[in-house]
CSV table of C-alpha atoms in Angstrom, one decimal:
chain,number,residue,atom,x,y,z
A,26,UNK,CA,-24.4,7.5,52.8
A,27,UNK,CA,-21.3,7.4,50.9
A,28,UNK,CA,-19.7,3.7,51.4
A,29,UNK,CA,-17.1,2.0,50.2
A,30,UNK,CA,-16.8,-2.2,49.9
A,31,UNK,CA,-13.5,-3.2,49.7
A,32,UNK,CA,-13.9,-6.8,47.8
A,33,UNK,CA,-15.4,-8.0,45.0
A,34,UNK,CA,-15.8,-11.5,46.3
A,35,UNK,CA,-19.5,-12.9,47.6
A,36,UNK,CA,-19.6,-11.5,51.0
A,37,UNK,CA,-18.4,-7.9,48.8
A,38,UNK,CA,-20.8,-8.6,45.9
A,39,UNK,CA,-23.8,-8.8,48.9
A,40,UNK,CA,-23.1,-6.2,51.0
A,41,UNK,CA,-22.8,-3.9,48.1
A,42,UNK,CA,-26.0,-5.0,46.5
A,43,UNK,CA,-27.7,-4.7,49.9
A,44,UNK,CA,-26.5,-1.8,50.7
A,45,UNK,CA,-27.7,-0.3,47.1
A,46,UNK,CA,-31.2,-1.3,47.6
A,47,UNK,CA,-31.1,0.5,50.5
A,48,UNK,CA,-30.5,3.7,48.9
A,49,UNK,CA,-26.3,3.9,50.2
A,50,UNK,CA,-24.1,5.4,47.1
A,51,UNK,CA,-21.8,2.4,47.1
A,52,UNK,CA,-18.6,2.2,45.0
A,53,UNK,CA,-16.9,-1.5,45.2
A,54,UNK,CA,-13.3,-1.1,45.6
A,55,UNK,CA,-11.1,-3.8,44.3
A,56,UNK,CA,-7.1,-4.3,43.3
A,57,UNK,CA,-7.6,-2.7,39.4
A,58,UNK,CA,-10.2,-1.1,38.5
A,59,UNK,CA,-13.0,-1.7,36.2
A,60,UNK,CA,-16.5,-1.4,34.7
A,61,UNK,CA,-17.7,-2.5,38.3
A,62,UNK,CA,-15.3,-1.4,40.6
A,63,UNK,CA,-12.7,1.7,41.3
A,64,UNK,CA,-9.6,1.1,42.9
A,65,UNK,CA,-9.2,0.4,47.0
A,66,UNK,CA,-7.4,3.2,47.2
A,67,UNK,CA,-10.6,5.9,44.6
A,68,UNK,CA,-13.5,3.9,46.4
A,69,UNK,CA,-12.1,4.8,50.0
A,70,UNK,CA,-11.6,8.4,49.5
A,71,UNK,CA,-14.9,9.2,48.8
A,72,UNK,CA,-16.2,7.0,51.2
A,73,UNK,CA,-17.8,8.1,54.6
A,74,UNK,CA,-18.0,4.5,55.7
A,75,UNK,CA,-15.3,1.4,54.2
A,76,UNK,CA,-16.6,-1.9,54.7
A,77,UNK,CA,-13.4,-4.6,54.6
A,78,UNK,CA,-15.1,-7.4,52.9
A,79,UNK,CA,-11.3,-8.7,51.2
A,80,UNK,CA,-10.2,-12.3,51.8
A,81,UNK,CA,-8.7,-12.1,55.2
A,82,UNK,CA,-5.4,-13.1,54.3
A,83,UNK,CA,-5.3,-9.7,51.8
A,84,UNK,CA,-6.7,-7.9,53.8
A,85,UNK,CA,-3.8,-5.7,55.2
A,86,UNK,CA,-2.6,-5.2,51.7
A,87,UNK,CA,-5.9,-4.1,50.2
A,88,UNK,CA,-6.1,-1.5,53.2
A,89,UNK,CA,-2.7,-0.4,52.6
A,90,UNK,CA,-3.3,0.0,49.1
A,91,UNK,CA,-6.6,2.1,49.8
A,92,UNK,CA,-4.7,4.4,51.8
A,93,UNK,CA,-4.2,5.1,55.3
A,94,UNK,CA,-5.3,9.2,54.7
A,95,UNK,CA,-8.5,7.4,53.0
A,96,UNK,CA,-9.3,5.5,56.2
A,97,UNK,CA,-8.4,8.3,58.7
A,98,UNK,CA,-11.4,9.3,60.9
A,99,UNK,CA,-13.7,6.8,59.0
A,100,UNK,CA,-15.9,3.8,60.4
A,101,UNK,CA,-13.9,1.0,59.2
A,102,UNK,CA,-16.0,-2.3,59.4
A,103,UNK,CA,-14.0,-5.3,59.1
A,104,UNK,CA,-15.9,-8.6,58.3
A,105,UNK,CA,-13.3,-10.0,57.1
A,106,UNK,CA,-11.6,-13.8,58.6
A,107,UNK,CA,-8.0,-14.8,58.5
A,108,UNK,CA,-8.8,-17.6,56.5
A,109,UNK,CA,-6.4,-20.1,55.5
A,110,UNK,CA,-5.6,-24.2,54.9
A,111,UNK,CA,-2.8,-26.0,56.4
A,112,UNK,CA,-2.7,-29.8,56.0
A,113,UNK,CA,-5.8,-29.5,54.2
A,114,UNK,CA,-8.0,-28.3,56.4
A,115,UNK,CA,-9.0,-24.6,56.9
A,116,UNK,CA,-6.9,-22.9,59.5
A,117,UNK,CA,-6.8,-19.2,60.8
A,118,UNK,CA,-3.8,-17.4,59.4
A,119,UNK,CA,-3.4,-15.5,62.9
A,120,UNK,CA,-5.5,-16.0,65.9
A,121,UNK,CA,-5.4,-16.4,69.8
A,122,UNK,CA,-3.0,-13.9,71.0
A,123,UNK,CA,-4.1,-11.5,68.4
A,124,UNK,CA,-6.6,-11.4,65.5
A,125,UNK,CA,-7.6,-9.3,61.8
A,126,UNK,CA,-9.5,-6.9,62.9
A,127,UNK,CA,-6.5,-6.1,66.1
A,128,UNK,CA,-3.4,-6.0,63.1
A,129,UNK,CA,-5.9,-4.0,61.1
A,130,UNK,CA,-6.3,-1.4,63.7
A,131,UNK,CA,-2.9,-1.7,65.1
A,132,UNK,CA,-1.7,-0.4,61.2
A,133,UNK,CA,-4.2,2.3,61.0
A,134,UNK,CA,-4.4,3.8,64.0
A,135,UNK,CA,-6.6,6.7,62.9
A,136,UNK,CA,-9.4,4.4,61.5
A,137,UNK,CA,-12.4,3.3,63.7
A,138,UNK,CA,-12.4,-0.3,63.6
A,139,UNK,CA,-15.6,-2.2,64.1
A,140,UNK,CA,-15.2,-6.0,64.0
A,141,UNK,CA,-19.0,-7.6,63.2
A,142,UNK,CA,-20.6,-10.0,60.7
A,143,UNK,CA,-17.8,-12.2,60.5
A,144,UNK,CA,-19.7,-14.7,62.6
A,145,UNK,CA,-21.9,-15.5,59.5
A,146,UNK,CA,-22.6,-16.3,56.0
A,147,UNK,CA,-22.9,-13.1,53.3
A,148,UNK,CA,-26.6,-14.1,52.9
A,149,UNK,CA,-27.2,-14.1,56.4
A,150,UNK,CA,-25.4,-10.6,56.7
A,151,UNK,CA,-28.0,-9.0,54.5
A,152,UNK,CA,-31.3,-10.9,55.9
A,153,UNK,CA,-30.7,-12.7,59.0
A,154,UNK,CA,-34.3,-13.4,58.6
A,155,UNK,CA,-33.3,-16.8,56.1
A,156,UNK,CA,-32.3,-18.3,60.0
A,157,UNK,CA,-35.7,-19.1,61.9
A,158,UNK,CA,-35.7,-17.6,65.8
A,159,UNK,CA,-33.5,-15.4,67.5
A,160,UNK,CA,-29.7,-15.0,67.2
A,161,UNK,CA,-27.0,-13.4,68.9
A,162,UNK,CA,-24.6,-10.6,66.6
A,163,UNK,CA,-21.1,-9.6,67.9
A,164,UNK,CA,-19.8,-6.1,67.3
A,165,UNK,CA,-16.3,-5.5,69.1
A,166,UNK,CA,-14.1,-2.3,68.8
A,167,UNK,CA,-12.4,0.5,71.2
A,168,UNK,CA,-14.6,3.8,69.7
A,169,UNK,CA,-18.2,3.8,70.8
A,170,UNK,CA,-19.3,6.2,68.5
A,171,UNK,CA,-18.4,3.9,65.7
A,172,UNK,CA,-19.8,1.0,67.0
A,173,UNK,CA,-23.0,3.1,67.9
A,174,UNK,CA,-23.4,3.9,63.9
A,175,UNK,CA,-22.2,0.4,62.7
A,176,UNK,CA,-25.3,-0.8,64.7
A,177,UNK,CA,-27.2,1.7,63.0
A,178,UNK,CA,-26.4,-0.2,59.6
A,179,UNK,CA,-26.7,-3.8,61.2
A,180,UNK,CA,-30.3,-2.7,61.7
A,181,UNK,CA,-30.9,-1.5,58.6
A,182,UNK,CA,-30.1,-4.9,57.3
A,183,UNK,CA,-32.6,-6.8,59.6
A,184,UNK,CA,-30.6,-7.1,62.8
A,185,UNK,CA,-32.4,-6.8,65.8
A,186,UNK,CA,-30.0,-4.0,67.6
A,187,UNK,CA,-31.4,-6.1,71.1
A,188,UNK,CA,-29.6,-9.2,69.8
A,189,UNK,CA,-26.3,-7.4,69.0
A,190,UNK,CA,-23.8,-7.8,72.1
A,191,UNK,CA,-21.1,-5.9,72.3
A,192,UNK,CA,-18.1,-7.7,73.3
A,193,UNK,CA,-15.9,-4.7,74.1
A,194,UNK,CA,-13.0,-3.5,72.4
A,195,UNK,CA,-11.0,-4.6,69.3
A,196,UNK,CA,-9.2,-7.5,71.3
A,197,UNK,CA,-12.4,-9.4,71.2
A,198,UNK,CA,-12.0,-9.9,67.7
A,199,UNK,CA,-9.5,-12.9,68.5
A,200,UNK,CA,-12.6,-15.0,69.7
A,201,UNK,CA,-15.2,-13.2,67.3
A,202,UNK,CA,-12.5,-15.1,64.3
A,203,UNK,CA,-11.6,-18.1,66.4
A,204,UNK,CA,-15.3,-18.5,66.3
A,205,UNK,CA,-14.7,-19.3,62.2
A,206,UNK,CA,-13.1,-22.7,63.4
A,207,UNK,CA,-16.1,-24.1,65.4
A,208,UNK,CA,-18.4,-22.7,62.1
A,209,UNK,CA,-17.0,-24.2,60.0
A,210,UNK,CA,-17.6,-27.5,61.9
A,211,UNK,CA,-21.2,-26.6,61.8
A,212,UNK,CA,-21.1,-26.1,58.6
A,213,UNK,CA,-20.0,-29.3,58.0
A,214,UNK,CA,-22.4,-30.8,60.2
A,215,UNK,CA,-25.4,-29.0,59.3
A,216,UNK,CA,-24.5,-29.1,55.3
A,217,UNK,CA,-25.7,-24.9,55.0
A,218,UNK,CA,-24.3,-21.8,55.8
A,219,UNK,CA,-27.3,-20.6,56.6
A,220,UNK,CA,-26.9,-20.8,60.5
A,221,UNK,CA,-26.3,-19.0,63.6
A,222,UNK,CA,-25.3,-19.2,67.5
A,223,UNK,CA,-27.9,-17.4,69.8
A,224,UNK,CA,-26.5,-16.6,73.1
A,225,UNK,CA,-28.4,-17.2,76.2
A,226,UNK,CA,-27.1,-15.5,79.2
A,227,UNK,CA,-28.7,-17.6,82.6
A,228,UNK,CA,-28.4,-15.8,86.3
B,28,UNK,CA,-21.2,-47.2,86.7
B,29,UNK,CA,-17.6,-47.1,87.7
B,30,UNK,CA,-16.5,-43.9,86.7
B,31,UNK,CA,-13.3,-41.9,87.4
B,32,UNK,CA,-13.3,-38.4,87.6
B,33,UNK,CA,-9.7,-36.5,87.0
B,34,UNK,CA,-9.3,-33.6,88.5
B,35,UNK,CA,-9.8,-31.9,92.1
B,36,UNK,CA,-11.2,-28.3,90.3
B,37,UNK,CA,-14.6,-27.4,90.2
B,38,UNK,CA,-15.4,-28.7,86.8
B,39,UNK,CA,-14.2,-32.2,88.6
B,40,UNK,CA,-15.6,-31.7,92.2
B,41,UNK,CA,-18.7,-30.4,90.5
B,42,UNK,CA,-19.1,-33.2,87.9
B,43,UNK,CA,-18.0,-36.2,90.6
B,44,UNK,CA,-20.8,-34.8,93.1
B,45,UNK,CA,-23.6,-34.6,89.9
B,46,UNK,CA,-22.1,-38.5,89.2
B,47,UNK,CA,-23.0,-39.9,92.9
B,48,UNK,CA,-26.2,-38.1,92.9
B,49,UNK,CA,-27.0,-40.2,89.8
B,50,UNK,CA,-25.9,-43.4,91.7
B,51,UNK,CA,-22.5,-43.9,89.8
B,52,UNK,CA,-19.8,-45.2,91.7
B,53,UNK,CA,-17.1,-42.4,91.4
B,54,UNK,CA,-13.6,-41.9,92.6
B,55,UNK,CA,-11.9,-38.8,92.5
B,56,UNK,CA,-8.4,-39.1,90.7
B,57,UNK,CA,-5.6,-36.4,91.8
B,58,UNK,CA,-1.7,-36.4,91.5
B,59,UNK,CA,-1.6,-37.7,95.3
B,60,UNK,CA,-3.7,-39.7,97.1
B,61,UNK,CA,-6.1,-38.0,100.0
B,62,UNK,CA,-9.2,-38.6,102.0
B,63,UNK,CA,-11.0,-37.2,99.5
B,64,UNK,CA,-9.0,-39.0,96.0
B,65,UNK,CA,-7.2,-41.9,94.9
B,66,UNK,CA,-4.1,-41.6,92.4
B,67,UNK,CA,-4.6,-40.5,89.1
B,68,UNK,CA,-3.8,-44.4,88.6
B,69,UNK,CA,-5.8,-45.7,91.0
B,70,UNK,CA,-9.1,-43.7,89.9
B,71,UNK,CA,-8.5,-45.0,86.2
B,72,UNK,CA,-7.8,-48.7,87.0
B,73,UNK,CA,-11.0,-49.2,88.4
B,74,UNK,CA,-13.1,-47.3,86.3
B,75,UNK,CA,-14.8,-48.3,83.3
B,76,UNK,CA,-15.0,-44.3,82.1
B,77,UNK,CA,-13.0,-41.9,82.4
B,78,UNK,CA,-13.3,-38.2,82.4
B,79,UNK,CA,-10.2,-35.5,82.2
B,80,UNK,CA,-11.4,-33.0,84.2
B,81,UNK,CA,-8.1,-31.4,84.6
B,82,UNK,CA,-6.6,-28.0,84.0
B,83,UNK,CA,-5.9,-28.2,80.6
B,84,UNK,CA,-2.1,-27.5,80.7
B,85,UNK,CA,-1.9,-30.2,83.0
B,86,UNK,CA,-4.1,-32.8,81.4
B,87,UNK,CA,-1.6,-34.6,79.2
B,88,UNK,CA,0.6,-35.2,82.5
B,89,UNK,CA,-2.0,-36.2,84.2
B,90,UNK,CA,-3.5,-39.0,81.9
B,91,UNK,CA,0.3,-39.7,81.3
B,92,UNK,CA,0.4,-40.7,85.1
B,93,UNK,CA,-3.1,-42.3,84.9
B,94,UNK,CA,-1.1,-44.8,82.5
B,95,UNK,CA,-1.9,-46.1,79.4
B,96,UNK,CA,-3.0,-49.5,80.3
B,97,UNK,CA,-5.7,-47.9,82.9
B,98,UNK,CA,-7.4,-46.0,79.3
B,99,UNK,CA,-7.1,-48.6,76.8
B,100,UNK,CA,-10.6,-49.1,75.5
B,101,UNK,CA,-12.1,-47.1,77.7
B,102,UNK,CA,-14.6,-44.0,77.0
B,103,UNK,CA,-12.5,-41.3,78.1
B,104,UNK,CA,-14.6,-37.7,78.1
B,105,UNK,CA,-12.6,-34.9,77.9
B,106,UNK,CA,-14.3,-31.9,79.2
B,107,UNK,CA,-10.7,-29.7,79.4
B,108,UNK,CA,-9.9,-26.5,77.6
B,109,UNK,CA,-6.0,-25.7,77.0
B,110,UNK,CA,-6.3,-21.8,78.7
B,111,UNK,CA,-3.4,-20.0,79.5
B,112,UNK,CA,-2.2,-16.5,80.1
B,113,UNK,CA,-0.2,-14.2,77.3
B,114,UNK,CA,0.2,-10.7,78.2
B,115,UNK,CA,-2.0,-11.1,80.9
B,116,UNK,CA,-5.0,-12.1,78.8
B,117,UNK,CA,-6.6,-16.0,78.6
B,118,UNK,CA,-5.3,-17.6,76.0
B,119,UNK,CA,-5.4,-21.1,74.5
B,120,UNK,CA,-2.2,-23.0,74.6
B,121,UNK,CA,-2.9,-25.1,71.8
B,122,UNK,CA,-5.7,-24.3,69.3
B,123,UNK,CA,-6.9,-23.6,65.1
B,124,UNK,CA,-4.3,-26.7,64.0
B,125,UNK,CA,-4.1,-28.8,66.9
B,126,UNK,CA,-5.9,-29.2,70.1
B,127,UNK,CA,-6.1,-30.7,73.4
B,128,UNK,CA,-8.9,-33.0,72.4
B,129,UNK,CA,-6.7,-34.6,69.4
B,130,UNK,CA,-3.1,-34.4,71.7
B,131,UNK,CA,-5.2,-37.0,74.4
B,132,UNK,CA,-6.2,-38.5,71.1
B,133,UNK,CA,-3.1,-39.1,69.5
B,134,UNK,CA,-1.1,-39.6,73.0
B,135,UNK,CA,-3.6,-42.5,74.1
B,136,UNK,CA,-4.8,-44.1,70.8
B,137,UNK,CA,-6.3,-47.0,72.8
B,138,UNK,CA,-8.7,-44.7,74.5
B,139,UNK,CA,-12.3,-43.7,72.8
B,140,UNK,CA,-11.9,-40.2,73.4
B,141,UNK,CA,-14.9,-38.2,73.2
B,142,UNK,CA,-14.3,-33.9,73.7
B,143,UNK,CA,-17.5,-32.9,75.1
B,144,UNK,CA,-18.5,-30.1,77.9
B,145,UNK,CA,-16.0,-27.9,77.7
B,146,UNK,CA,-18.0,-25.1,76.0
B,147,UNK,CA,-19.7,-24.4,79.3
B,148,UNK,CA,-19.5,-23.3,82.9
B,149,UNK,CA,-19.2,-26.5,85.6
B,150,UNK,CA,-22.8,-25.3,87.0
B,151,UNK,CA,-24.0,-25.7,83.4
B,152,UNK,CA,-22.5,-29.0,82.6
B,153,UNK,CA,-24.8,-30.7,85.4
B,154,UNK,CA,-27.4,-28.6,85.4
B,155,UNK,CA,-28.3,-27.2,81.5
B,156,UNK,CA,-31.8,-25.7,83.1
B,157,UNK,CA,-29.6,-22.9,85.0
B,158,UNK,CA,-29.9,-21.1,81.3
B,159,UNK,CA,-33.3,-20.7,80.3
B,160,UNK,CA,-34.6,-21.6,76.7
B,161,UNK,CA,-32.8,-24.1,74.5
B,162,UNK,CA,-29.2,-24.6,74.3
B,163,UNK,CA,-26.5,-26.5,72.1
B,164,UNK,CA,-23.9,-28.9,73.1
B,165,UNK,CA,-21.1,-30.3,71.1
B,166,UNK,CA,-19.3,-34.0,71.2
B,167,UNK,CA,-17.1,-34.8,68.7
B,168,UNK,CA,-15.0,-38.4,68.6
B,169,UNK,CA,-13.3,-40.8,66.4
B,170,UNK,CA,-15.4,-43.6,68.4
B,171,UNK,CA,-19.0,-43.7,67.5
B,172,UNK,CA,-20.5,-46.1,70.1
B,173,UNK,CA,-18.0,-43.8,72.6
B,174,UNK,CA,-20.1,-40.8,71.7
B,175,UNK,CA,-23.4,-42.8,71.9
B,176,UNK,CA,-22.1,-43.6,75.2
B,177,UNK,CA,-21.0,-39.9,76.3
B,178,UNK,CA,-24.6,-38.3,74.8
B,179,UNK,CA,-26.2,-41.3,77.5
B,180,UNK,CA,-24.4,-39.6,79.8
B,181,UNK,CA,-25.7,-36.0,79.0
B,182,UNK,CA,-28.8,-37.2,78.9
B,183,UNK,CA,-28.6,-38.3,82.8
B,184,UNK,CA,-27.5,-34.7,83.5
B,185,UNK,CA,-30.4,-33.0,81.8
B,186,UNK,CA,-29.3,-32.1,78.5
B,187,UNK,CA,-31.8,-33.2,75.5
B,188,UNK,CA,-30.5,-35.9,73.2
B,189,UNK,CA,-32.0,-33.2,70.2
B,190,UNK,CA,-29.9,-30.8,71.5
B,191,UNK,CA,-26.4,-32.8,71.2
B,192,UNK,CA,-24.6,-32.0,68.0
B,193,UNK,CA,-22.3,-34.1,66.8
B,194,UNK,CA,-19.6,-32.0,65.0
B,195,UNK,CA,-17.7,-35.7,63.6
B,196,UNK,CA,-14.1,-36.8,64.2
B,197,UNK,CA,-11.8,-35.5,67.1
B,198,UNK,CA,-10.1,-32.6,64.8
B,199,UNK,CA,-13.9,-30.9,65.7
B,200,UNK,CA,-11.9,-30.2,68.8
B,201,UNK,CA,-10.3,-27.3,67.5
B,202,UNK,CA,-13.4,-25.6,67.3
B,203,UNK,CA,-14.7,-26.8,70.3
B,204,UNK,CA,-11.8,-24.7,72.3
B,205,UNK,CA,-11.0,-21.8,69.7
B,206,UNK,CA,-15.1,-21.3,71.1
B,207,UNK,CA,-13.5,-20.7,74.4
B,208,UNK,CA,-12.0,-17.3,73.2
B,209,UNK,CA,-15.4,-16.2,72.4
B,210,UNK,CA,-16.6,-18.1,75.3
B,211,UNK,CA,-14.3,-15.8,77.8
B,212,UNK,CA,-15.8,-12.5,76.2
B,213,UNK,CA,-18.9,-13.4,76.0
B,214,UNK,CA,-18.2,-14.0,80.2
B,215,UNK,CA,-16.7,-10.5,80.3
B,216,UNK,CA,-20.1,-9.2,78.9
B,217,UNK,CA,-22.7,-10.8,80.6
B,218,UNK,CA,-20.9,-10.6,84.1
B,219,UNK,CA,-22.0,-14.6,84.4
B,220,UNK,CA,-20.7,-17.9,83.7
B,221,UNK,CA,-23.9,-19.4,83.3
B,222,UNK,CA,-24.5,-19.0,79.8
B,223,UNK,CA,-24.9,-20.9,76.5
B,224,UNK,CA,-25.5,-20.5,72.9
B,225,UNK,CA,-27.9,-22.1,70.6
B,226,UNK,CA,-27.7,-22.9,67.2
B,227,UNK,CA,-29.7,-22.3,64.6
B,228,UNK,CA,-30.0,-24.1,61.5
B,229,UNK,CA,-32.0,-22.5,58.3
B,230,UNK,CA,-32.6,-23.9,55.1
């Protein structure tokens, strides 16, 4: 498949390479282009699928930039968090009455926003194998068809498509993101980012 | 024990009745006095815990009429999550830089506060077994001995000391509620309350 990785960052740089070795014709999009990557705006239009794997806090802008008539009708995967700091701690630059992968559907309307992997680390993304047991994966977005083939690629990744949960339309993103601040308390407690939440649903 | 439950909800009817079971001497604490409660200030001044087990837009009052003087010193458990409604959806009413936990902190500074329980149902809070397999539970505190006292507590309820995480300081509150907005969808998906999530720590 054709898909485009918007970010050159680490979760960018590991979906990309992941998605190479397993046969996708990936071009990394980025803000200028260069040896390694086109521009947002070049990577996108010949893209089937566009992964947003940009900062949070750029994320709009990169989007923009890569062009709503590049995103239109396309499975737009966001796994991108509204990262921020404020007093010195990290923060959510927009959260509980609206979320990322909400504004980024809200300003391109004709792209088919899936929200998923933003619950963990870029290693983890690729192999969720590197956490011992079973896990729980979120997917959230309002067009089942895309959510249907963005489950297709979480599997090809390693993910267990019975341990994906689908938590509905885009609007679940805002707990999907809020999600990042109990994380990162993890990751503070644990010392790795190499963790995950499984869900256990009781009677 | 002489421990005073706040709140006439379930989380407080459901956690006061657990309590007695275990032998503690309990008292109900409420804005008025009834049969079945004392005053919010009644129930504290006796008690040598507390636990906020109010709504959590009302729990700053409520404490507030408890009285200073009836907390000081004392292991106060905060179990409350700060929902609300906005455009007809839960929301939290404080969250990613504040949160309830710290605002009980900050408000009552002679009180150990200790944010634990919130990130489940009432059923679950007594009862971890009602979700099969194992299961995660957050304190976090500025007080150490306070959380060694709150986890003694857990323990008499059924939760596994192994299975307590400590996330550190009272700002681990954030996360602890911004889970709630997951908490709510994850709710909406499995059609029951009575749910958890584990996590899992790799290398």
């Amino acid at each position: 498949m054709r898909i485009a990785v918007l970010g050159t960052g680490m979760v960018g740089r590991t979906l990309g390479s992941k998605l190479r070795d397993l046969g996708h014709d990936v071009t990394i999009g980025s803000r200028t282009a260069s040896d390694e990557a086109s521009t947002f705006a070049d990577a996108a239009a010949g893209a089937e699928v566009v992964i947003n794997a940009t900062a949070g806090a750029a994320s709009l802008e990169a989007l923009e930039a890569a062009g709503a008539d590049n995103l239109t009708g396309k499975l737009l995967i966001d796994v991108a968090n509204p990262l921020g700091t404020s007093g010195g701690t990290m923060t959510l630059t927009v959260c509980n009455t609206d979320s990322l992968g909400e504004q980024i559907q809200r300003a391109f309307p004709d792209a088919r926003v899936v929200k998923t992997l933003n619950t963990v680390n870029a290693d983890v993304m690729v192999d969720p194998s590197i956490v011992p047991g079973s896990y729980t994966l979120f997917v959230a977005g309002d067009d089942a068809d895309a959510k249907r083939q963005a489950v297709d690629l979480l599997e090809s990744f390693g993910w267990s498509r019975d341990d994906v949960l689908d938590l509905g339309d885009i609007t679940a993103a805002r707990g999907m993101e809020a999600y990042l601040l109990l994380w990162l308390r993890l990751f503070g407690s644990a010392g790795t980012a190499h963790l995950n939440a499984n869900v256990i649903i009781g009677k």
